Coordinates of C-alpha atoms in Angstrom, one line a residue:
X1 CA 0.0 0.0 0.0
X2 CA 2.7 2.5 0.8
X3 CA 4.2 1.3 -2.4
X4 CA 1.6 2.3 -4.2
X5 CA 0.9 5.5 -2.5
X6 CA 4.9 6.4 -3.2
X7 CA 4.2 5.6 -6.9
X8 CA 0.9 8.0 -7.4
X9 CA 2.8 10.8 -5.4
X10 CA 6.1 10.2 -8.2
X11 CA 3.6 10.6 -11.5
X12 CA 2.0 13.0 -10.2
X13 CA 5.1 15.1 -9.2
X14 CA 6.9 14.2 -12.6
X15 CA 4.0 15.7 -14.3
X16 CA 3.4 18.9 -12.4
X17 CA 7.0 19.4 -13.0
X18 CA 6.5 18.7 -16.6
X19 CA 3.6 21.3 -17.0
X20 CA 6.0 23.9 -14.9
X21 CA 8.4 23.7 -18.0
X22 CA 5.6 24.3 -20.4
X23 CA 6.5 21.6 -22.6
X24 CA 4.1 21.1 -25.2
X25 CA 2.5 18.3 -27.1
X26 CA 3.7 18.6 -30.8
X27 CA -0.3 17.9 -33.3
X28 CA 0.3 16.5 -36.1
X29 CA 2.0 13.2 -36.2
X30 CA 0.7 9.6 -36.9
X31 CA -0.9 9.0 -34.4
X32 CA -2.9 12.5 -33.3
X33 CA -5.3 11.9 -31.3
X34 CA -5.9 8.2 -32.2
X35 CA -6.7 6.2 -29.3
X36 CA -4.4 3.2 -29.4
X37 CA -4.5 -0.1 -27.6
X38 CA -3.1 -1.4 -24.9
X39 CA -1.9 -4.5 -23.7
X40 CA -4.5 -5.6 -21.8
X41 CA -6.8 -5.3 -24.6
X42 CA -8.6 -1.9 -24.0
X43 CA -7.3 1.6 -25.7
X44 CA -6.1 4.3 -24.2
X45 CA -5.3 8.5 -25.9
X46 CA -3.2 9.6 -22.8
X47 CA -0.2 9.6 -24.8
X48 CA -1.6 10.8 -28.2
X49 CA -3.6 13.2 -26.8
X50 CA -1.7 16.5 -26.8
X51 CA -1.9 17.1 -23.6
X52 CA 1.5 16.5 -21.2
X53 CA -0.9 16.8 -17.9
X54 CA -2.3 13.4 -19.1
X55 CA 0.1 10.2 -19.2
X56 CA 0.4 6.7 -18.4
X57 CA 3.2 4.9 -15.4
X58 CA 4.6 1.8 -17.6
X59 CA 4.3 -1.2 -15.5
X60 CA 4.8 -4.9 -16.8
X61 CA 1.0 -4.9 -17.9
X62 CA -1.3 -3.0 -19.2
X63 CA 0.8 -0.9 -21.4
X64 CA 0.2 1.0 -24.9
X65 CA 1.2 -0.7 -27.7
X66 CA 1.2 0.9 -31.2
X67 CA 0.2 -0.9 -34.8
X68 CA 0.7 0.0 -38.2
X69 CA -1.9 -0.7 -40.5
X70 CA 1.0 -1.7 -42.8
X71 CA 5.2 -1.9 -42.2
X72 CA 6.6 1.9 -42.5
X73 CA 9.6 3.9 -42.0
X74 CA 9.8 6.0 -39.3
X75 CA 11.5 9.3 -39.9
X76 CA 10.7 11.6 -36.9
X77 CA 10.2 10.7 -32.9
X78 CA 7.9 12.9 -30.9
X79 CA 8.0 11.9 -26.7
X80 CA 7.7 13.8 -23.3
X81 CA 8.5 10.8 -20.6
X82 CA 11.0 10.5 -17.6
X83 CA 14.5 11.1 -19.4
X84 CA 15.8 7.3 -17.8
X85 CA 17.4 4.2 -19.1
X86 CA 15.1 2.1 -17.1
X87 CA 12.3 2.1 -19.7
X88 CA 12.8 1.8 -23.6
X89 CA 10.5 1.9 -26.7
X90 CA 10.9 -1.1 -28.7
X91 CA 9.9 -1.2 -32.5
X92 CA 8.6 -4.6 -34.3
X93 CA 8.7 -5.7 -38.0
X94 CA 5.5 -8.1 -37.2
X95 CA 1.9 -7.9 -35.1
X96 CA 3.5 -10.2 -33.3
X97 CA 6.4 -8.5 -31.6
X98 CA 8.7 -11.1 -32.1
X99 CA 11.2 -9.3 -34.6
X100 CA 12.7 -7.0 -32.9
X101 CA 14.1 -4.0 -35.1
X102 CA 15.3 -2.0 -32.2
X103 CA 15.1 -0.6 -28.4
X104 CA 15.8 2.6 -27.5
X105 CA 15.8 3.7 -23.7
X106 CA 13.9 7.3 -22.9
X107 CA 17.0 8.9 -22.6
X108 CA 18.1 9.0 -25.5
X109 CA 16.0 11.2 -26.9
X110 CA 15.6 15.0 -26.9
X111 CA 12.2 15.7 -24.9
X112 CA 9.1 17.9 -25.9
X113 CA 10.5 17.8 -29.5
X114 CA 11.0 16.0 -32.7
X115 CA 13.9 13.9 -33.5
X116 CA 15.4 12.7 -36.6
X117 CA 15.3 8.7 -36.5
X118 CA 15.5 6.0 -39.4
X119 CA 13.9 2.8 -38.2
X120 CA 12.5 1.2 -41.2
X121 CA 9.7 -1.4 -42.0
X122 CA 8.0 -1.3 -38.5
X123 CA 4.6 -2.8 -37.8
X124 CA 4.5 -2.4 -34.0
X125 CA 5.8 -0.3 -31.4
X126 CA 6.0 -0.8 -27.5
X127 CA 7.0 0.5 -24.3
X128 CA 8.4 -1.4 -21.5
X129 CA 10.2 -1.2 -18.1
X130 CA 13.9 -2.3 -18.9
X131 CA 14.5 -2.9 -14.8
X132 CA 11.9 -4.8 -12.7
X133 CA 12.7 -3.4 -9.4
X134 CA 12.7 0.1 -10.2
X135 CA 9.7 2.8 -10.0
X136 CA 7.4 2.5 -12.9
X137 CA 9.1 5.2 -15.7
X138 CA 6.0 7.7 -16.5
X139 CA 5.4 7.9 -20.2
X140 CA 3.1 11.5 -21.4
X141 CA 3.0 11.9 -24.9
X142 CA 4.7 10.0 -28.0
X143 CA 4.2 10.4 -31.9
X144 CA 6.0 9.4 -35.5
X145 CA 6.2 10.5 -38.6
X146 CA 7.0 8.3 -41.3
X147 CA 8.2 8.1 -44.6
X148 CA 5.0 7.7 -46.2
X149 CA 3.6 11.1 -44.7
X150 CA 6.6 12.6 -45.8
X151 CA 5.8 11.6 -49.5
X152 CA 2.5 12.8 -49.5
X153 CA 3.6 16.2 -48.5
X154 CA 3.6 18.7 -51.6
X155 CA 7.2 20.0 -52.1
X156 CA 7.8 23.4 -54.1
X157 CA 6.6 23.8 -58.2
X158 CA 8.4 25.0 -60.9
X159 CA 11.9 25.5 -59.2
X160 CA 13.9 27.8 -62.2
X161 CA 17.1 30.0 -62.1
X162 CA 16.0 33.4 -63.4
X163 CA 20.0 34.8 -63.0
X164 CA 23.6 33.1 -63.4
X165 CA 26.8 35.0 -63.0
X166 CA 30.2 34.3 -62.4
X167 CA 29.3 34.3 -58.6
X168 CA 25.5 34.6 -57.9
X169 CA 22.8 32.2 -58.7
X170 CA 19.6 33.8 -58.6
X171 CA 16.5 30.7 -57.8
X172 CA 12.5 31.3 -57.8
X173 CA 9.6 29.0 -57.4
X174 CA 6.3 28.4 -56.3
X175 CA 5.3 27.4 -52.8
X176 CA 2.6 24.8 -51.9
X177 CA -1.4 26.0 -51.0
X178 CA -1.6 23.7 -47.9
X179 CA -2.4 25.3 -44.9
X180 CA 0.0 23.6 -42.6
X181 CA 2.8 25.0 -45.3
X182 CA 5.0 27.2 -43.2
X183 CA 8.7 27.8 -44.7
X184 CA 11.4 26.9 -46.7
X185 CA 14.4 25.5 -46.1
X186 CA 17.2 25.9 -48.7
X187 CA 20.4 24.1 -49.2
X188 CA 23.7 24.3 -51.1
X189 CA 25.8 21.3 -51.6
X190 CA 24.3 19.2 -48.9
X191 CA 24.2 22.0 -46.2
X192 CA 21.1 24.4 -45.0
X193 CA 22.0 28.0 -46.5
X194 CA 18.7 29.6 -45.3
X195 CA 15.5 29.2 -43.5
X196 CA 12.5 31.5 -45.5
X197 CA 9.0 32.4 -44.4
X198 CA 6.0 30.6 -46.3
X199 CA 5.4 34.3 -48.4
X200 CA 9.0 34.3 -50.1
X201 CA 9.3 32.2 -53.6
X202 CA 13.0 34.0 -54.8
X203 CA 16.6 33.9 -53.3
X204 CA 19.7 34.8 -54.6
X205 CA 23.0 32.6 -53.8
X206 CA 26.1 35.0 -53.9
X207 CA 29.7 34.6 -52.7
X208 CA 30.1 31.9 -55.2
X209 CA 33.0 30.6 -57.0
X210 CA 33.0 31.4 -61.1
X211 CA 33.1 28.3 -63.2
X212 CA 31.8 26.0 -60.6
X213 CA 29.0 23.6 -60.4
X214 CA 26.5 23.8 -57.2
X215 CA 23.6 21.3 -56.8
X216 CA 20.3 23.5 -54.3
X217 CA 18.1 21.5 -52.4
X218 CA 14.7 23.1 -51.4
X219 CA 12.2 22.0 -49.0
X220 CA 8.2 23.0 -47.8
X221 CA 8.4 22.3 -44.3
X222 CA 5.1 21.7 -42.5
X223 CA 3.9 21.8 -39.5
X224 CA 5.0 19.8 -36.8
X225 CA 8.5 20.4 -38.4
X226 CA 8.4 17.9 -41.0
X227 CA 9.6 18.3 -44.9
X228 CA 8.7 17.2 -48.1
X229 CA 10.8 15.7 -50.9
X230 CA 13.9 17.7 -51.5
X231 CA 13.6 19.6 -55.5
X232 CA 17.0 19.9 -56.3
X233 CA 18.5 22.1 -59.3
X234 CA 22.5 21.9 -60.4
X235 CA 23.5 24.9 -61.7
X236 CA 27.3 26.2 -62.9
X237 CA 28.2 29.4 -62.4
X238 CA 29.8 31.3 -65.4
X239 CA 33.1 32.1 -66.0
X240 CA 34.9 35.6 -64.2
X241 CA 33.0 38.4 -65.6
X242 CA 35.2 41.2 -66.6
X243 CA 35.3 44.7 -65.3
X244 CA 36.2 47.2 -68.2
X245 CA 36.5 51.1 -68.1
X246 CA 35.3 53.7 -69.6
X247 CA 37.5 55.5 -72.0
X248 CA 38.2 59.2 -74.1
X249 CA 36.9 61.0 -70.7
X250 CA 36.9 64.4 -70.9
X251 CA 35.7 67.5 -69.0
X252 CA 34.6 70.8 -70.2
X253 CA 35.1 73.6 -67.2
X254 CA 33.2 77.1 -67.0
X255 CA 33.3 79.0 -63.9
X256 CA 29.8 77.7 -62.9
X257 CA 30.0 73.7 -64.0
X258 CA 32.3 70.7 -65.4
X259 CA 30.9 68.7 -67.5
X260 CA 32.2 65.1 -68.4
X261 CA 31.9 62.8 -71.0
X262 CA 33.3 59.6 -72.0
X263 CA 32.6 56.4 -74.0
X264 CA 31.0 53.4 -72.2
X265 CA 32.8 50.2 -72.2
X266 CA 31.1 47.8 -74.8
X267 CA 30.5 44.8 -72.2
X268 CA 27.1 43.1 -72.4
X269 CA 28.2 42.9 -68.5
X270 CA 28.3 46.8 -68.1
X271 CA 25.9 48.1 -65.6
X272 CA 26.5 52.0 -65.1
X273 CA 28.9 53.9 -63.8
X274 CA 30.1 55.8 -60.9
X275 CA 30.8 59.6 -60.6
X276 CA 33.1 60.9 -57.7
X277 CA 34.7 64.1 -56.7
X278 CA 37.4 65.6 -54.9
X279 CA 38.6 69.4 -54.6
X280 CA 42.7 69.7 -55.2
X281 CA 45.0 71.8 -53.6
X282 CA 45.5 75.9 -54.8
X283 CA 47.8 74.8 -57.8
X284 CA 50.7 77.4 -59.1
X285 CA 50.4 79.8 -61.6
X286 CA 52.3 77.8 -63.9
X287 CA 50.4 74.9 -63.3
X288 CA 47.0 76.0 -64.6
X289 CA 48.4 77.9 -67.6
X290 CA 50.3 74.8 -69.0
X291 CA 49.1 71.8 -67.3
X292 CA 44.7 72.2 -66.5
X293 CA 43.8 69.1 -67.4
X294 CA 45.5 65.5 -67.3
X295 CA 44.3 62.0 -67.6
X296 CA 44.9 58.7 -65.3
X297 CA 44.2 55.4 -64.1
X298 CA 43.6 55.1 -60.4
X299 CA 43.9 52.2 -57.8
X300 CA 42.1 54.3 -55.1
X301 CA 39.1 56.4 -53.7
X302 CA 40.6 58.2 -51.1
X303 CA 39.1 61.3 -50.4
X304 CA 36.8 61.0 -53.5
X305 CA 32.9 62.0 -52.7
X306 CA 30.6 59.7 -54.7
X307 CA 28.5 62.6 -56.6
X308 CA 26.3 60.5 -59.4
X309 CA 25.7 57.2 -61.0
X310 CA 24.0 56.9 -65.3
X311 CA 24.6 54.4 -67.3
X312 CA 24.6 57.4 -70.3
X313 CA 27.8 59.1 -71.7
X314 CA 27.7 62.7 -70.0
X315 CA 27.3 64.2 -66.7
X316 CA 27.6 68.0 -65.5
X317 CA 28.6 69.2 -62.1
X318 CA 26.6 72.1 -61.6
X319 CA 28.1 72.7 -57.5
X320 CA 31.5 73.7 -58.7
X321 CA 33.2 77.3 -57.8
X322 CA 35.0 79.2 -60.0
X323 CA 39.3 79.2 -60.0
X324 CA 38.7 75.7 -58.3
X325 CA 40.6 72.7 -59.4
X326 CA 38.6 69.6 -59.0
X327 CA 39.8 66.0 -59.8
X328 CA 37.0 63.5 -61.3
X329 CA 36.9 59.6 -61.1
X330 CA 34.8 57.8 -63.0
X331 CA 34.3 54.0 -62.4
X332 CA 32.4 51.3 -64.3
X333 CA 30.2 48.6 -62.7
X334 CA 29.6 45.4 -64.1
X335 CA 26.0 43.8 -63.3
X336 CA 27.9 41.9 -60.6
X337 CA 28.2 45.3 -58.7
X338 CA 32.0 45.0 -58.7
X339 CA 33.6 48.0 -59.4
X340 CA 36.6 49.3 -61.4
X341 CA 39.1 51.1 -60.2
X342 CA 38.1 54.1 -62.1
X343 CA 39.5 56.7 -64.8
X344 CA 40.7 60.4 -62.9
X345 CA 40.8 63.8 -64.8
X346 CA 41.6 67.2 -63.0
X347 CA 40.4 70.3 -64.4
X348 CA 40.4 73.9 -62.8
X349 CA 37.3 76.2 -63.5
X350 CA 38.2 79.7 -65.1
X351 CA 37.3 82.7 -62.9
X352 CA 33.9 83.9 -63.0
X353 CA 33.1 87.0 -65.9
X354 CA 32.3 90.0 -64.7
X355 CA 28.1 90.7 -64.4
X356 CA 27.3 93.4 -67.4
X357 CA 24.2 96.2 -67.2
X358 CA 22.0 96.3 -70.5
X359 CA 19.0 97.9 -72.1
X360 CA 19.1 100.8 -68.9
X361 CA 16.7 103.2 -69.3
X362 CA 14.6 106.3 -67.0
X363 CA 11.5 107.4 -67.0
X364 CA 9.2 109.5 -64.5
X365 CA 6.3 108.1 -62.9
X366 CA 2.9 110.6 -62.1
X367 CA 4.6 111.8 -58.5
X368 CA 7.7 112.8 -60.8
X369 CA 10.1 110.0 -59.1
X370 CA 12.3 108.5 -61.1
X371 CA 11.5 104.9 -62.6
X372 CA 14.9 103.6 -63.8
X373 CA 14.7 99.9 -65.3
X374 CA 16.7 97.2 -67.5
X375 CA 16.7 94.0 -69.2
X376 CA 19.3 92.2 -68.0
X377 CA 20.6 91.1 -65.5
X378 CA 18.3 88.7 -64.4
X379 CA 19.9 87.2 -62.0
X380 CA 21.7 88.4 -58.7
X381 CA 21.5 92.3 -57.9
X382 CA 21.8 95.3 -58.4
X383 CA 23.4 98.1 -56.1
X384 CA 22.4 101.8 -56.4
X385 CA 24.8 104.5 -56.1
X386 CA 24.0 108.3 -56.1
X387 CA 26.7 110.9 -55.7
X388 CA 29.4 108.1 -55.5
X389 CA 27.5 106.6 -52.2
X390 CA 25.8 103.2 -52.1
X391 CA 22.1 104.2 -51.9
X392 CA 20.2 100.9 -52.6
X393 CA 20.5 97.4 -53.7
X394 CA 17.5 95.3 -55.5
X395 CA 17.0 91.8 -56.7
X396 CA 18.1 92.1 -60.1
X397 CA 14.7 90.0 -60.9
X398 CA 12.9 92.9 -60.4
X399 CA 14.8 95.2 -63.2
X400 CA 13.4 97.9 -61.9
X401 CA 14.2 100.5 -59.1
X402 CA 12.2 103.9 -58.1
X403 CA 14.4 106.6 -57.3
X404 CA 12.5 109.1 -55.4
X405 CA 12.7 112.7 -57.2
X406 CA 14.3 114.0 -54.5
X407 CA 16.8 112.2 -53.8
X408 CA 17.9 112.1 -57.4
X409 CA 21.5 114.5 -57.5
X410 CA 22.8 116.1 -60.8
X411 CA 26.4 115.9 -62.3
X412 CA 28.9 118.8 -63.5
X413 CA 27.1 118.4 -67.1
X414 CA 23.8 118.4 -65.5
X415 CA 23.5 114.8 -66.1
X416 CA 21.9 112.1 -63.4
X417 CA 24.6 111.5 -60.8
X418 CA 23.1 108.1 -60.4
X419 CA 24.7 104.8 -61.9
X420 CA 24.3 101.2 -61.6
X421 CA 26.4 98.3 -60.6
X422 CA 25.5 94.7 -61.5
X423 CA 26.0 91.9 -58.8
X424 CA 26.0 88.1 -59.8
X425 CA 25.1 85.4 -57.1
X426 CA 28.6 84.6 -56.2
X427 CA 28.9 87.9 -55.0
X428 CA 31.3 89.6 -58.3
X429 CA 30.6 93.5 -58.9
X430 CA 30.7 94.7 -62.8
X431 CA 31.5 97.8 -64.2
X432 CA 28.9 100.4 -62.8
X433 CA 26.8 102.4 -65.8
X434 CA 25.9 105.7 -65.7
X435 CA 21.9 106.3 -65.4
X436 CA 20.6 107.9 -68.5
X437 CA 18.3 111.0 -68.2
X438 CA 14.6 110.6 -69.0
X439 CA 13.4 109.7 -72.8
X440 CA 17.6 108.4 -73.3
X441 CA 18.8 104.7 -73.3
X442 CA 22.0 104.2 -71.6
X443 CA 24.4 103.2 -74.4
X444 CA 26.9 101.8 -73.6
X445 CA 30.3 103.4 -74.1
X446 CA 33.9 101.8 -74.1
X447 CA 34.3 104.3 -70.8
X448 CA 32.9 105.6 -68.4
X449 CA 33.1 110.0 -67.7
X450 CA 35.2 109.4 -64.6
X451 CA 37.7 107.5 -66.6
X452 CA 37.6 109.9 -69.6
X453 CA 38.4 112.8 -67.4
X454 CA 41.2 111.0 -65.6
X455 CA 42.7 109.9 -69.0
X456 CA 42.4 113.8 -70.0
X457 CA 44.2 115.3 -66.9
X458 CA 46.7 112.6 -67.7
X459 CA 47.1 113.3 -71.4
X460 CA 47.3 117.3 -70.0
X461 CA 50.1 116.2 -67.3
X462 CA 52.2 114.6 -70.0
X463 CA 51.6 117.6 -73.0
X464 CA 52.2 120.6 -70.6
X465 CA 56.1 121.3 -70.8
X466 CA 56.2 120.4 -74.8
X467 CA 53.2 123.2 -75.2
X468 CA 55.2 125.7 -72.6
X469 CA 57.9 125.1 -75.0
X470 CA 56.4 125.7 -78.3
X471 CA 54.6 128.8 -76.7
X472 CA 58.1 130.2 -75.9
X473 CA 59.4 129.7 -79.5
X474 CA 56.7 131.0 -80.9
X475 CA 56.6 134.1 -79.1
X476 CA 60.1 134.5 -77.6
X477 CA 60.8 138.0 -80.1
X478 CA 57.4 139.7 -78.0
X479 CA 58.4 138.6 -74.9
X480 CA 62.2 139.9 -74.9
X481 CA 61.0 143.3 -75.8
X482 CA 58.5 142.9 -73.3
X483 CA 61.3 143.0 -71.0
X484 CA 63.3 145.7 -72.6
X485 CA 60.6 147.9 -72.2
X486 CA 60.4 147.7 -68.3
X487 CA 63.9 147.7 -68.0
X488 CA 63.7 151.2 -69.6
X489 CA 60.8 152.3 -67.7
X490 CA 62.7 152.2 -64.6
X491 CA 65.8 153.8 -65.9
X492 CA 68.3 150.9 -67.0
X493 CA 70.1 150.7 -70.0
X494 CA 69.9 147.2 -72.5
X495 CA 72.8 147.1 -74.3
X496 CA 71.4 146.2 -78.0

């Protein structure tokens, strides 16, 4: 009696231990909630049932014993049970139970999930105590899955390779409708590669060796963790692709862009290319009058900044400043994304032309103030400066500016003394242009008035002793009796 007691008191504390771990019951198998037989002729689902609470203590008699309609191959073990080598599950090749395949004690086995086996052409399976003095082993759930099941699973459809290169194999196909589908597993050469959900139907192998033949297994796996027949695919990867450059680049500077062409490489491999940048050191004088441009191969990007990538012939750089040098690389990229090593050109931009004032012109609105306008520029500003001083600046956008009447000032020849100096976005003043008076267009003259009367006075400074001179040979017979005269007025003598 106390025996007994000890051994209800054990199952039940195996099994509330169990249930503390949360070890589930995997659906799903052979034998899902089937009730099987047992030994003493009745059936019992304690062990097929899903449930680990539920379970059965092996003793010598009654215990369950498990039948095939027909011999099968057993692929996958399923058991929750006390992890001990005093109790073993035996499988038969007859009803019988007198061929014994093979016994394999409870602790050998991986609990609360499915492990790989191979026992083939089995017809019966048992469970027994393997020492008859010992507590009686508690056994809570156990289920197979067999060959057979396995072949009835639908593996993928239409497995194709939609991309070979010399290392990438590019695979797609179409995944089964079942509803206990739920993934993929993908192998290369005998190992797993990847694990994919049950929504992807493409992968693409890379890292591969060129010229090399690989054999891809795929497999639907189903719930609980089984997988249908492996589709396999051999496939050889081509040979190295090549990487070629670009060639004849060239670059075309103005002070506000670079543009670069060149001539793409004729690969059917070719992708696009690559664009990068980097600003060079001031160069010298010399350096930019005999040597602005030069053409190399390059083993590096240091320093480069990746700007653009086309797959066309031409690019321009419109971020540039002017009397900048910049060196370009350009690289081509096969459809491998590998990358050349690139072609470099330097070029310096030329210094930025000075803005220009055209089509000025004045006229006076109703209150008499003075409407002063152009046509170009268009772009940048425009400073206004009356009596020499900086009175205003505009947007040039607006060609326009109203110069209120009084403020307007008048020059020596009674002339605005108002002109206007054009500003371009970088900040570079032009020549300043006189404001023309009202109903006159501002031409515009080779000089301004300031520079004509500075060149005068110049001419003037140069001239003056050559005219004193003439003026004294011309009149030097005048001016000596000029003298004699008031010599002789005060009483002096001039000897002849």
């Amino acid at each position: 009696m106390r025996k007994n007691l000890f051994i209800i008191l054990f199952s039940t504390f195996l099994i509330v231990i169990l249930d503390n771990q949360q070890i589930l019951a995997a659906p799903g198998g052979y034998f899902d909630g089937k009730a099987v037989p047992t030994t003493s002729g009745g059936t019992t689902t304690v062990i097929t049932d899903n449930d680990p609470k539920t379970g059965d203590g092996l003793r010598y008699a009654p215990n369950p014993v498990l039948y095939f309609p027909e011999n099968v191959n057993i692929k996958k073990i399923y058991i929750i049970a006390d992890k001990t080598n005093s109790a073993a599950v035996s499988f038969y090749s007859d009803d019988a139970g007198t061929k014994l395949i093979r016994s394999i004690t409870f602790d050998k086995f991986t609990h609360g999930v499915w492990n790989d086996i191979s026992v083939d052409n089995v017809k019966k399976i048992t469970f027994h105590k393997t020492d008859s003095f010992g507590n009686n082993p508690a056994i809570l759930e156990f289920d197979v899955i067999t060959e057979q099941m396995i072949s009835y699973l639908e593996p993928v459809n239409n497995l194709t390779v939609t991309k070979i290169t010399d290392s990438s194999i590019a695979l797609h196909w179409d995944n089964p409708s079942s509803e206990n589908f739920v993934g993929i597993e993908l192998y290369k050469n005998g190992k797993m590669i990847s694990s994919l959900s049950k929504e992807e139907t493409e992968y693409q192998i890379t890292g591969l060796e060129s010229n090399t033949e690989y054999t891809f297994e795929i497999y639907a796996v189903y719930t609980p963790g089984i997988r249908s027949v492996a589709v396999l695919k051999t496939v050889k990867t081509l040979e190295e692709i090549p990487i070629v450059e670009i060639t004849n680049l060239k670059a075309e500077a103005k002070y506000d862009r670079v543009k670069l062409s060149w001539t793409l490489p004729e690969s059917e491999f070719f992708s696009h290319v690559n664009i990068y940048r980097k600003k060079v050191e001031e160069k010298s004088f010399f350096y930019r009058l005999f040597g602005a441009s030069s053409v190399s191969a390059t083993t590096t990007s240091d320093g480069y900044t990746p700007m653009f990538e086309t797959n066309g012939t031409y690019w321009t750089d419109l971020t540039v400043d002017p009397e900048t040098t910049y060196s370009y690389k350009v690289t081509s990229e096969n459809i491998e994304r590998k990358e050349s090593n690139g072609v470099t050109i330097e070029v310096t931009t030329p210094s930025e032309p000075l803005p220009t004032m055209d089509g000025v012109s004045t006229t006076q609105n109703e209150s008499g103030d003075y409407v002063v306008t152009w046509t170009s520029p268009t772009t940048g500003r425009v400073k206004v400066l009356i009596n020499g001083k900086e009175y205003a600046t505009v947007d040039a956008a607006t060609q326009k500016i109203i110069i209120p009447k009084e403020d307007m000032r008048l020059n020596f020849f009674g002339g605005y003394d108002a002109k206007l100096v054009p500003i371009s976005e970088r900040g570079t003043e032009g020549k300043a242009v006189q404001v023309p008076v009202v109903g006159e267009t501002k031409v515009d003259l080779p000089f301004s008035f300031d520079e004509f009367m500075q060149t005068v006075i110049s001419i003037l400074a140069w001239a003056a002793p050559f005219i004193l001179l003439s003026l004294v040979l011309i009149f030097w017979r005048p001016f000596i009796e000029f003298l004699r005269k008031a010599i002789l007025a005060k009483g002096g003598r001039v000897k002849q």
